[in-house]
PDB file of C-alpha atoms in Angstrom:
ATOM      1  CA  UNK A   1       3.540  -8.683   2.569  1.00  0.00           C
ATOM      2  CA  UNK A   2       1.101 -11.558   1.592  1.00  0.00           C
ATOM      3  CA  UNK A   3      -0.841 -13.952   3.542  1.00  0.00           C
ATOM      4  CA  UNK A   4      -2.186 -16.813   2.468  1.00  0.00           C
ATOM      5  CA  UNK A   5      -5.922 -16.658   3.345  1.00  0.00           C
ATOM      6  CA  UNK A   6      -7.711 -19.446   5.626  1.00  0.00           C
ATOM      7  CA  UNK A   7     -11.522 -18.468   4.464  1.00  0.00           C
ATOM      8  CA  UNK A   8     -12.240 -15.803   1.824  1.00  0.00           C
ATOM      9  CA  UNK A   9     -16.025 -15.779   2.406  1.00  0.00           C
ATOM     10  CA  UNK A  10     -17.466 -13.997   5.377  1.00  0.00           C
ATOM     11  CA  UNK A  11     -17.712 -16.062   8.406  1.00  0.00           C
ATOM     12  CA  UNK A  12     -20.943 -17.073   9.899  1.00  0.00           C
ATOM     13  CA  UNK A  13     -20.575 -15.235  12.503  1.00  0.00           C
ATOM     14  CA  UNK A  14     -20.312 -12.176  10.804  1.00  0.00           C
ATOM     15  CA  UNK A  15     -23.110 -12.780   8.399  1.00  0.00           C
ATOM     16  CA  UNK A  16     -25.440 -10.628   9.783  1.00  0.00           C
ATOM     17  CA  UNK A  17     -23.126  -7.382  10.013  1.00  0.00           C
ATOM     18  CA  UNK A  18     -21.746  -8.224   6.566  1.00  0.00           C
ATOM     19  CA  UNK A  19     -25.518  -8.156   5.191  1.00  0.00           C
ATOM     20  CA  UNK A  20     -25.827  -4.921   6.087  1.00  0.00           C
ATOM     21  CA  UNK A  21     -22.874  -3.765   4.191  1.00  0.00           C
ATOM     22  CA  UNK A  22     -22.288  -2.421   0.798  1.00  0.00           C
ATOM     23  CA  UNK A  23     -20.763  -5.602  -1.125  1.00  0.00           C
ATOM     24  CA  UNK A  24     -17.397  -3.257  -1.795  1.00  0.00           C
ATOM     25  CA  UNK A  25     -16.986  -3.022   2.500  1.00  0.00           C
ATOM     26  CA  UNK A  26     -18.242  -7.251   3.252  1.00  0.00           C
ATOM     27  CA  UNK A  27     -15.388  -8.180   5.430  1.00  0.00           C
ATOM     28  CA  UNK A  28     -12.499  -9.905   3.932  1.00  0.00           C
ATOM     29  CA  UNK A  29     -11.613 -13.096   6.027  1.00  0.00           C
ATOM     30  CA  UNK A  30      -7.427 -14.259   6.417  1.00  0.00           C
ATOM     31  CA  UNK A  31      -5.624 -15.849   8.725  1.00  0.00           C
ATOM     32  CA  UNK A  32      -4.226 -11.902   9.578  1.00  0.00           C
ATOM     33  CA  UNK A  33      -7.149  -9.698   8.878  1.00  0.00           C
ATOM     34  CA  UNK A  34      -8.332  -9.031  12.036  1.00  0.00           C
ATOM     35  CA  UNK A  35      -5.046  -8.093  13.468  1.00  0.00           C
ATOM     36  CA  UNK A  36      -4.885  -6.356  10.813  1.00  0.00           C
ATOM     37  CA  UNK A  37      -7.600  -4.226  10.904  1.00  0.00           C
ATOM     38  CA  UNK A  38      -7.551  -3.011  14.609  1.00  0.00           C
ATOM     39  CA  UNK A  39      -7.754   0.327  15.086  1.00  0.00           C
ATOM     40  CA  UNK A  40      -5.195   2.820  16.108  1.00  0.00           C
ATOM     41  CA  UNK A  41      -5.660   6.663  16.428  1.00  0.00           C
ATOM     42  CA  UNK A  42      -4.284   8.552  13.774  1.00  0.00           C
ATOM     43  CA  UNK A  43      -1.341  10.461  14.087  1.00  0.00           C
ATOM     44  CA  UNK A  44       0.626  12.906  12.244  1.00  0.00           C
ATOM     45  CA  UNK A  45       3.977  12.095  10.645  1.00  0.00           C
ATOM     46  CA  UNK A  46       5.181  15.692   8.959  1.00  0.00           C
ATOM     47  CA  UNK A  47       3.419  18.603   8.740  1.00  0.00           C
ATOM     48  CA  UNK A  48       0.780  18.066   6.051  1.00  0.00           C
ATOM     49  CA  UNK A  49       0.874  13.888   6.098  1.00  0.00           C
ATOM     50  CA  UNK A  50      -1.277  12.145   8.610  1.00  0.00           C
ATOM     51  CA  UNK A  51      -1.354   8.346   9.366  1.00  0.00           C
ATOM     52  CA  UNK A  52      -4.812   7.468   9.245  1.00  0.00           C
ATOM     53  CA  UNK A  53      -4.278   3.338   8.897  1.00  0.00           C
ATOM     54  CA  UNK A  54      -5.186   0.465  11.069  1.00  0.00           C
ATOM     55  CA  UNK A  55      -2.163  -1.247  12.977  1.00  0.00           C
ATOM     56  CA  UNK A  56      -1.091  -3.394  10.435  1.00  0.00           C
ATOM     57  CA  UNK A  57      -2.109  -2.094   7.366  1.00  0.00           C
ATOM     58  CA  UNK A  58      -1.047   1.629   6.352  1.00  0.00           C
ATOM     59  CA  UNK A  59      -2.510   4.619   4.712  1.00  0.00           C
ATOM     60  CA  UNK A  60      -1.433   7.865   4.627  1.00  0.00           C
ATOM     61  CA  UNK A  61      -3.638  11.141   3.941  1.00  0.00           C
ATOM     62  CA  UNK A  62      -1.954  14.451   2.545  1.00  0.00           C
ATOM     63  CA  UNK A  63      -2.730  17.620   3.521  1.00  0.00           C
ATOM     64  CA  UNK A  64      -2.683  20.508   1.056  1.00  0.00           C
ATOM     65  CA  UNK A  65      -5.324  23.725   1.222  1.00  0.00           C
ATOM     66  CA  UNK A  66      -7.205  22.636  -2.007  1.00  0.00           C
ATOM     67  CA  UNK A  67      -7.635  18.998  -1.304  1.00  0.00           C
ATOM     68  CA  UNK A  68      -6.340  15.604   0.328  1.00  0.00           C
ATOM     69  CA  UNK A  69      -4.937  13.026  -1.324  1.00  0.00           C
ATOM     70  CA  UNK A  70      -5.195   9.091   0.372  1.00  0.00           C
ATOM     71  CA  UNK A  71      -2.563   6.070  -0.021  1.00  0.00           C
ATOM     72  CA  UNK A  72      -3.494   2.862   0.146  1.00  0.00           C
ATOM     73  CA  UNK A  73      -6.760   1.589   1.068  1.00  0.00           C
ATOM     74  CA  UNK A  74      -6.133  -1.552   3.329  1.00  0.00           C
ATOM     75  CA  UNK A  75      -8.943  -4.279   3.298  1.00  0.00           C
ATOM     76  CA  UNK A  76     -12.522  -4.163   2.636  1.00  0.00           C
ATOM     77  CA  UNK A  77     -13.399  -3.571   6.001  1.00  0.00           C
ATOM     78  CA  UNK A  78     -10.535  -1.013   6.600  1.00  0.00           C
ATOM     79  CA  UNK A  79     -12.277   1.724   4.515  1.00  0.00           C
ATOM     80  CA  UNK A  80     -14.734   2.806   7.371  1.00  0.00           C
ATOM     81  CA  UNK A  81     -11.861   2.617   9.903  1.00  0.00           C
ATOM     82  CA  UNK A  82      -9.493   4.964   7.487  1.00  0.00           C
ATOM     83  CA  UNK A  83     -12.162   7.491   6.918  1.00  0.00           C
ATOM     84  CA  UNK A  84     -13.053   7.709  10.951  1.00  0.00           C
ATOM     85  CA  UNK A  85      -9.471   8.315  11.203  1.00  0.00           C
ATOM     86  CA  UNK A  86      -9.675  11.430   8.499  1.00  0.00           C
ATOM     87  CA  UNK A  87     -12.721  12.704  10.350  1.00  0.00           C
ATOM     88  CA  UNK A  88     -10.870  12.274  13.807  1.00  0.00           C
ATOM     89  CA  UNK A  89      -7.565  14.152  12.504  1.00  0.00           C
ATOM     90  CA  UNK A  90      -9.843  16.785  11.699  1.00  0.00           C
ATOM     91  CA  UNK A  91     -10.489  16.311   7.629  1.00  0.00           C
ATOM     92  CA  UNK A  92     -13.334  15.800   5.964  1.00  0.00           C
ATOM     93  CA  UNK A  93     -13.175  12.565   3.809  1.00  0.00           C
ATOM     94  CA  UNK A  94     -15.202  14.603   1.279  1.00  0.00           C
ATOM     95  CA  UNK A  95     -12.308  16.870   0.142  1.00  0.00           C
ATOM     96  CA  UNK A  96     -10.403  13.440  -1.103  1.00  0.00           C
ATOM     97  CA  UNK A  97      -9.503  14.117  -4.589  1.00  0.00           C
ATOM     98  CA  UNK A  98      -7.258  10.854  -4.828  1.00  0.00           C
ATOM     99  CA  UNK A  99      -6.295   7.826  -3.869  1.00  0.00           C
ATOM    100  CA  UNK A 100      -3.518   6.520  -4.436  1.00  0.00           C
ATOM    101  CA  UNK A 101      -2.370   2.754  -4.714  1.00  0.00           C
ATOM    102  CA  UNK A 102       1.026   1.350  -3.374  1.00  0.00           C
ATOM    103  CA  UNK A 103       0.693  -2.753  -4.876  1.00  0.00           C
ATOM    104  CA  UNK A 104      -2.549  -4.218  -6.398  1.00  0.00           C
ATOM    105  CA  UNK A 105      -3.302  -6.812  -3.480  1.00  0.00           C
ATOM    106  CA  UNK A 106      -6.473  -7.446  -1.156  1.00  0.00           C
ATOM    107  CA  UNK A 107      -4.572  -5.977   2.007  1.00  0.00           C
ATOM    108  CA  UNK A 108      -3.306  -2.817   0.316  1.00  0.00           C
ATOM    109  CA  UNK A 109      -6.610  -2.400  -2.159  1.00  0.00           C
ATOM    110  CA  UNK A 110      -9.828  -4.415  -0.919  1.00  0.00           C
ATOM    111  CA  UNK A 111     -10.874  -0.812   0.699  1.00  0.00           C
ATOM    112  CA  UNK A 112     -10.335   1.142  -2.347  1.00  0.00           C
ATOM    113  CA  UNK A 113     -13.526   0.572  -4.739  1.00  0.00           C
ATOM    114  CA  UNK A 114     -15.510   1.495  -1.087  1.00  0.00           C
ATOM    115  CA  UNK A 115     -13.246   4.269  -0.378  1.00  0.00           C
ATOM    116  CA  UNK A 116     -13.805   6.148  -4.003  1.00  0.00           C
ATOM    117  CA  UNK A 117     -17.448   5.419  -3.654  1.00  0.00           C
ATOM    118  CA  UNK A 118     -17.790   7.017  -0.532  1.00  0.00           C
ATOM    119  CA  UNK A 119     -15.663   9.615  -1.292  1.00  0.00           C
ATOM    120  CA  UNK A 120     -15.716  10.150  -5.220  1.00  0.00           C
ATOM    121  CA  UNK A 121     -11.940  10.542  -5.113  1.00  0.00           C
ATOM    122  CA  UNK A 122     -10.349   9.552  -8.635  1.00  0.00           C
ATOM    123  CA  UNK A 123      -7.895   6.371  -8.237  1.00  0.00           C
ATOM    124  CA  UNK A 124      -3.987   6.148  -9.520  1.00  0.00           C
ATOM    125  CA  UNK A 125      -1.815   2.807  -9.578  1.00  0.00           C
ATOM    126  CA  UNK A 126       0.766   1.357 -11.548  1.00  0.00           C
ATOM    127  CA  UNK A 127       0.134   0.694 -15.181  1.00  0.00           C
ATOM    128  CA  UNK A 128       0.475  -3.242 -14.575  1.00  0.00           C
ATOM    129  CA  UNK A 129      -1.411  -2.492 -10.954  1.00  0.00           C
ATOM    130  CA  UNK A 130      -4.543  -0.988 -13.228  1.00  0.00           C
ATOM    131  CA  UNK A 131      -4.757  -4.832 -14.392  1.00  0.00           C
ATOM    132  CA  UNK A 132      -4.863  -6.333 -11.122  1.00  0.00           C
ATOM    133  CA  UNK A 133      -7.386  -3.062  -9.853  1.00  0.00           C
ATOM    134  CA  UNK A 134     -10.126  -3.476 -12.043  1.00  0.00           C
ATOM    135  CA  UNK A 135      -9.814  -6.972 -12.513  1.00  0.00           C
ATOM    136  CA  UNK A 136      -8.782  -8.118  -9.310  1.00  0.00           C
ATOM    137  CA  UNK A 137      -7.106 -10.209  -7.769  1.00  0.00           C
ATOM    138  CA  UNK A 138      -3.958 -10.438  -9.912  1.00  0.00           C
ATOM    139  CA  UNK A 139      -2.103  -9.587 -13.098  1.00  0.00           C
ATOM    140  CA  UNK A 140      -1.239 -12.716 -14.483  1.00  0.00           C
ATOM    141  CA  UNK A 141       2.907 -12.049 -13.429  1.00  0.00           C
ATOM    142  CA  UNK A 142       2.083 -11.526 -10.033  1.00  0.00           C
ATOM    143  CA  UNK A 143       4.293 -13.771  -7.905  1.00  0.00           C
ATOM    144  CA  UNK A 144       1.305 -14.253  -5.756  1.00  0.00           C
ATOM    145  CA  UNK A 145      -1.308 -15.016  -8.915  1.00  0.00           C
ATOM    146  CA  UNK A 146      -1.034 -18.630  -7.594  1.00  0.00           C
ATOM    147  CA  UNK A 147      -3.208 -17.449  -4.703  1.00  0.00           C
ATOM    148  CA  UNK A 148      -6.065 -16.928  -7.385  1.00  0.00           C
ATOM    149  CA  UNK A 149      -9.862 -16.490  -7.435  1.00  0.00           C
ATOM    150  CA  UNK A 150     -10.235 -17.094  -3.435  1.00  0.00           C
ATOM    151  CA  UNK A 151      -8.055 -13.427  -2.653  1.00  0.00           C
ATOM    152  CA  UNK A 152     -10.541 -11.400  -5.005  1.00  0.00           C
ATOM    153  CA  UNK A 153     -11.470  -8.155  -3.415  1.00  0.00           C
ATOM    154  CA  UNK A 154     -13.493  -5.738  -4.891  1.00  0.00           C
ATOM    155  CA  UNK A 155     -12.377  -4.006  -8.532  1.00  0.00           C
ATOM    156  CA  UNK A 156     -12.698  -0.739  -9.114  1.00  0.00           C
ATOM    157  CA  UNK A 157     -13.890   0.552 -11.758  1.00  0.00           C
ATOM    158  CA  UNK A 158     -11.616   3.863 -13.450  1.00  0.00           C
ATOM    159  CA  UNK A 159      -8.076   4.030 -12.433  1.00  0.00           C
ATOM    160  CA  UNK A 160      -5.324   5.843 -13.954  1.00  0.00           C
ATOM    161  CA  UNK A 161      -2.151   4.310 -15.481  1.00  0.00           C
ATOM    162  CA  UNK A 162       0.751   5.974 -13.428  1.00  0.00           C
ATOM    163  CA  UNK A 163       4.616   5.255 -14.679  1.00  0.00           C
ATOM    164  CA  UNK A 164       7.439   6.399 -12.711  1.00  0.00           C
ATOM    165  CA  UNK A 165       8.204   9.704 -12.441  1.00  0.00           C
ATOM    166  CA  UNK A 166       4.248  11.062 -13.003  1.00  0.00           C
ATOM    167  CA  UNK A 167       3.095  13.254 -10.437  1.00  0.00           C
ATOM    168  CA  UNK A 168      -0.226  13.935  -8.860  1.00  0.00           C
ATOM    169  CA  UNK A 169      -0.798  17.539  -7.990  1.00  0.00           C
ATOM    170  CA  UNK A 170      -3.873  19.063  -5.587  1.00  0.00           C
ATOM    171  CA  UNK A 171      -2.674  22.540  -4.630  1.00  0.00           C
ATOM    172  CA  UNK A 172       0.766  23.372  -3.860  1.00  0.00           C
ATOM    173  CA  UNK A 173       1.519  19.487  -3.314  1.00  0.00           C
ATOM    174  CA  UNK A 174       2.585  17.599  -6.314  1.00  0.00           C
ATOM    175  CA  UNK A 175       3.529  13.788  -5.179  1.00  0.00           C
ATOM    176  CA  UNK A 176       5.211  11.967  -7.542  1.00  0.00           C
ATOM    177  CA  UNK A 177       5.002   8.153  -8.506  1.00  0.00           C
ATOM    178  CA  UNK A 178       8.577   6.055  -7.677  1.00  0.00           C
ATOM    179  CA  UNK A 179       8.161   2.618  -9.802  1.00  0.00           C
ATOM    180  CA  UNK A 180       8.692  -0.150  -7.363  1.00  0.00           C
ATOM    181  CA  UNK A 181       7.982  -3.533  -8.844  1.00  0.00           C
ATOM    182  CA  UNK A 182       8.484  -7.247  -7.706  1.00  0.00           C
ATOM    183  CA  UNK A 183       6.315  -7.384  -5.073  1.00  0.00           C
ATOM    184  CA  UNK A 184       3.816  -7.102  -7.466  1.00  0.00           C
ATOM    185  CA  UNK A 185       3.505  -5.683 -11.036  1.00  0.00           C
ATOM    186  CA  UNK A 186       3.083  -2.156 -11.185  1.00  0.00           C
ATOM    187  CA  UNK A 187       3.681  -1.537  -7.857  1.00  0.00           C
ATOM    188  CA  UNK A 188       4.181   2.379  -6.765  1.00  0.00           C
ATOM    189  CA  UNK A 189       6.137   4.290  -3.998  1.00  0.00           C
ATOM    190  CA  UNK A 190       5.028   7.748  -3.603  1.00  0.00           C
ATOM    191  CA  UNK A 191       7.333  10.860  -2.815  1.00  0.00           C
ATOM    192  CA  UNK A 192       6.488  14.198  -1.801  1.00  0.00           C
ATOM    193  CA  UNK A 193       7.516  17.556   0.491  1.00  0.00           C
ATOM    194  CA  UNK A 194       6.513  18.776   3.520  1.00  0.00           C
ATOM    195  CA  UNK A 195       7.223  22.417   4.288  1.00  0.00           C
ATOM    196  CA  UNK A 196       7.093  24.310   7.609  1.00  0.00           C
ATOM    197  CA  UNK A 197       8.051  27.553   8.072  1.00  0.00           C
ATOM    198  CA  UNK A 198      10.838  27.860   5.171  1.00  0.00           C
ATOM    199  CA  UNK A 199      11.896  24.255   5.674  1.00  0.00           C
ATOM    200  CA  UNK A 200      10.949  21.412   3.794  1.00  0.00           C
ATOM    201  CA  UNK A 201      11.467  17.358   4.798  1.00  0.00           C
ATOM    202  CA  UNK A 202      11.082  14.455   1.680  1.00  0.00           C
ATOM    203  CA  UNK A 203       8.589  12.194   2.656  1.00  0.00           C
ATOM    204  CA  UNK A 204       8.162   8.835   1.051  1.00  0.00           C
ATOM    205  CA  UNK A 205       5.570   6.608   1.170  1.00  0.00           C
ATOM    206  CA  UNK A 206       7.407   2.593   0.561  1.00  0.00           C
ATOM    207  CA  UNK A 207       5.885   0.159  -1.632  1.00  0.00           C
ATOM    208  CA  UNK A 208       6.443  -3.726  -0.363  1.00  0.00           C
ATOM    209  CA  UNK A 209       9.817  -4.991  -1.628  1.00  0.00           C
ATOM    210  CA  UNK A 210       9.152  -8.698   0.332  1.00  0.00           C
ATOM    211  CA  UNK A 211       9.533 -11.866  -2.495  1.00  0.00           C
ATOM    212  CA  UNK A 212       6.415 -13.632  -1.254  1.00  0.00           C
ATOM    213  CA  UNK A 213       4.538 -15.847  -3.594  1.00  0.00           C
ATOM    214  CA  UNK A 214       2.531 -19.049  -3.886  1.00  0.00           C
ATOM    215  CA  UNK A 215       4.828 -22.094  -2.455  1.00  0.00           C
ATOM    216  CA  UNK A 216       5.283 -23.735  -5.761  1.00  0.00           C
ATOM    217  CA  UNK A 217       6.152 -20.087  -7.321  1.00  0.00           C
ATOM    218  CA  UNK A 218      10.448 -19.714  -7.422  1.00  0.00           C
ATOM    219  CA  UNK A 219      11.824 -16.444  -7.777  1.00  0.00           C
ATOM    220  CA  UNK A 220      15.035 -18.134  -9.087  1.00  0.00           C
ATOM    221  CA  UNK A 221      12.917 -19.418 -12.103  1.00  0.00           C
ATOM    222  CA  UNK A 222      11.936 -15.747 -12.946  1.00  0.00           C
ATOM    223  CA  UNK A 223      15.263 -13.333 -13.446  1.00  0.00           C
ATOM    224  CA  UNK A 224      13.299 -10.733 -14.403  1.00  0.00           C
ATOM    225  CA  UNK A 225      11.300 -10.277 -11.014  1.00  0.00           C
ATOM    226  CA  UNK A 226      14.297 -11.081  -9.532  1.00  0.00           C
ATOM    227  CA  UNK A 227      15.686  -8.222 -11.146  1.00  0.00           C
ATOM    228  CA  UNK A 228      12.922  -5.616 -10.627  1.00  0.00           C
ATOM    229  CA  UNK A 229      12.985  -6.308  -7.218  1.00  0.00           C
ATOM    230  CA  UNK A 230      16.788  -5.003  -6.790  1.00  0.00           C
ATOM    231  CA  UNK A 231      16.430  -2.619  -9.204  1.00  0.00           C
ATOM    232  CA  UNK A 232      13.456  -1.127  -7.060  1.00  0.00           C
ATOM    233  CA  UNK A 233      15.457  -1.223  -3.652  1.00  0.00           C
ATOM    234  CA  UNK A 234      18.515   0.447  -5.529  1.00  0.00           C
ATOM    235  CA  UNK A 235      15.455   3.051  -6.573  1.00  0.00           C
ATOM    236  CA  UNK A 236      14.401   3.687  -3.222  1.00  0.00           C
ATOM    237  CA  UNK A 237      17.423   3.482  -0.925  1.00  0.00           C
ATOM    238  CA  UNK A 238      18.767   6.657  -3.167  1.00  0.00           C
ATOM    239  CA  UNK A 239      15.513   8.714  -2.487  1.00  0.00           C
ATOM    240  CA  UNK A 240      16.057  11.793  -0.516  1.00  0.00           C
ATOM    241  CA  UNK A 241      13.780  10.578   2.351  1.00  0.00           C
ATOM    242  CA  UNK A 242      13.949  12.594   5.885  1.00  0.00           C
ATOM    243  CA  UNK A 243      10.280  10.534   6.867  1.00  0.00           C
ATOM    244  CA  UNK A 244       9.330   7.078   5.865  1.00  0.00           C
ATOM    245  CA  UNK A 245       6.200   4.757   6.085  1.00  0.00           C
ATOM    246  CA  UNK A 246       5.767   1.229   4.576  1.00  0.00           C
ATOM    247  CA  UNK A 247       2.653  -0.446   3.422  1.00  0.00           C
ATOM    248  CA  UNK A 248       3.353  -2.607   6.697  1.00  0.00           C
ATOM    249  CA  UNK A 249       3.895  -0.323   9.381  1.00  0.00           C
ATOM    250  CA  UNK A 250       5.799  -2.788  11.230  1.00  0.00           C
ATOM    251  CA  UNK A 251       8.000  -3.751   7.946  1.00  0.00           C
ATOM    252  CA  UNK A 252       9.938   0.098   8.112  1.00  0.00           C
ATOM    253  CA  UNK A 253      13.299  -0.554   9.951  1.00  0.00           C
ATOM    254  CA  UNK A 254      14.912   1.896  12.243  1.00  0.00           C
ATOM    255  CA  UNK A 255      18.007   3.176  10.693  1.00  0.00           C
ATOM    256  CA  UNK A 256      21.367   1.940  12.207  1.00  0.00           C
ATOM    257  CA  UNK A 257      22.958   5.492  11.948  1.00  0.00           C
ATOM    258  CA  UNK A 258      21.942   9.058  11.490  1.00  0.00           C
ATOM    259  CA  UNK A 259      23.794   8.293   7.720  1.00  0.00           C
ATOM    260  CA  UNK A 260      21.211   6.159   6.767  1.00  0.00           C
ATOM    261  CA  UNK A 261      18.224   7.059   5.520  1.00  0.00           C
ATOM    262  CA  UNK A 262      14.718   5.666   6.654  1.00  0.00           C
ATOM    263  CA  UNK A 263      14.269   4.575   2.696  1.00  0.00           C
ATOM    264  CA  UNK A 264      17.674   2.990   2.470  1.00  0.00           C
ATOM    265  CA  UNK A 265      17.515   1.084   5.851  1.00  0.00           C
ATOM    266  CA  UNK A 266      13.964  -0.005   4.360  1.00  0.00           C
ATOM    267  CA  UNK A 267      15.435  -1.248   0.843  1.00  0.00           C
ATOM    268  CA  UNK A 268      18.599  -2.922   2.390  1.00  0.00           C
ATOM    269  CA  UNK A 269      15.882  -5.002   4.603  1.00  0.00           C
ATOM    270  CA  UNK A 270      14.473  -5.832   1.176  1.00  0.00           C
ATOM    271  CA  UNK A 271      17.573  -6.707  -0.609  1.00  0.00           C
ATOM    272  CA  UNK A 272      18.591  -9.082   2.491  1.00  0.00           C
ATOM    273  CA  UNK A 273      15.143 -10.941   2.524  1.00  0.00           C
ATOM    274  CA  UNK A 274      15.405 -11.559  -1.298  1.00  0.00           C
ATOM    275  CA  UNK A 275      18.620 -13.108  -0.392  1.00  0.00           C
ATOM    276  CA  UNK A 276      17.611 -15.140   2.058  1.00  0.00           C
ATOM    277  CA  UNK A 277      14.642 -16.292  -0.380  1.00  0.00           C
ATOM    278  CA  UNK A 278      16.920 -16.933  -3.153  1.00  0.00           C
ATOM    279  CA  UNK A 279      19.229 -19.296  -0.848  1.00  0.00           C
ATOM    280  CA  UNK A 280      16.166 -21.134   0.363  1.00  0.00           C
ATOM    281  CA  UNK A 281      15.217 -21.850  -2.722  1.00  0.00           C
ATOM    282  CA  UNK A 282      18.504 -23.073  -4.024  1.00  0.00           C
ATOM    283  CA  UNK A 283      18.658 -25.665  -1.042  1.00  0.00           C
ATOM    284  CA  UNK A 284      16.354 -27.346  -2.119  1.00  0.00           C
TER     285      UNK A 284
END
């Protein structure tokens, strides 16, 4: 999900706390941030995956013996909130040997650069999310590239190309990358187990499938997005997927029936809002 910012510069009255900060961890300012970024106590969703987001903006931490392994990095200002949450779940942030990127946009990566910093965790994304990563704010066939200079967040620096199907091992956990594009280019939904005593649940963590975009942007005009943006719900809805978070916590629907997956009920919601985009656009 996008936003369209009201101020990108810090506000005046957080000048003083944002002059204190680390340019990588200056608060980002939208019309959404701040609801954003409140905090919420972190809680576990299978046995080795902890949610350690803020209440609107996910990221997930996996657990294995040799290492931990972070997803997404919300805003600027969310990295300090996501590594209190490690610390308070009872991890230290220091044993973060990658993070992981679902979509290359300020409310999904602005924390990342301060979060690999703080942490000296390597960095993964997309191949076409690298662009938008150490470039930032866009590739140049982002829906939302419109938006331009004013969502910049900070770029980091070394990231690794990721296509679909590469996996990410620390330990006895190997994730593996599940291409999701449309949202945004390059975008990346991560899979991996979680094993308790003999039995093991698929947990997925969803990339955005929302068409948002500048106003004068129309998906209609671009068959190819249009295109990767099915394609990437048909990819996800057949996931084995017992457990289920979205970049947006609040954007992961509860199944209808116990037949339907948590990743299918998630990529029908996506197929029906690219619908409903596509008919608003032909109205007009």
């Amino acid at each position: 999900m996008m936003i369209l910012p009201l101020a990108f510069t810090a506000a005046l009255s957080f000048a003083p706390l944002a002059a204190k900060l680390p340019a990588d961890q200056k608060p980002f300012e939208c019309s959404r941030c701040a609801a954003w970024n409140e905090r919420v106590e972190p809680y576990r969703l299978a046995e080795n995956t902890w949610y350690v987001g803020t209440k609107g903006l996910s990221s997930v931490l996996v657990v294995d013996d040799e290492g931990l392994v972070l997803i997404d990095g919300g805003l600027p200002q969310s990295a300090a909130v996501i590594l209190d949450n490690v610390r308070k779940a009872g991890f230290d942030p220091r044993r973060i040997r990658w993070i992981l990127n679902s979509h290359a946009h300020f409310d999904h990566a602005g924390g990342i650069a301060a979060l690999a910093r703080l942490t000296g965790a390597a960095v993964a994304a997309g191949r076409d999310g690298v662009v938008a990563l150490t470039r930032a704010p866009y590739h140049p066939d982002d829906p939302q590239a419109g938006f331009g200079v004013a969502s910049r967040y900070p770029s980091v620096k070394h990231v690794r190309a990721i296509d679909n199907g590469d996996t990410i091992t620390v330990g006895h956990t190997t994730i593996t990358a599940v291409a999701s594009p449309g949202h945004a280019p390059g975008g990346m939904s991560w899979r991996w187990k979680s094993c308790h005593d003999g039995t093991c649940r698929d947990v997925v963590y969803l990339d955005s499938l929302n068409p948002v975009s500048t106003d004068a942007y129309r998906f209609s005009d671009h068959p190819a997005v249009v295109a990767a943006l099915r394609a990437s719900a048909d990819r996800l809805a057949a996931l084995p997927c017992d457990v289920a978070m979205a970049a947006h916590p609040d954007q992961l629907p509860t199944p209808k029936d116990a037949a339907t997956t948590p990743c299918a009920a998630y990529a029908q919601e996506g197929r029906e809002n690219l619908r409903k985009r596509l008919g608003k656009e032909d109205a007009k």
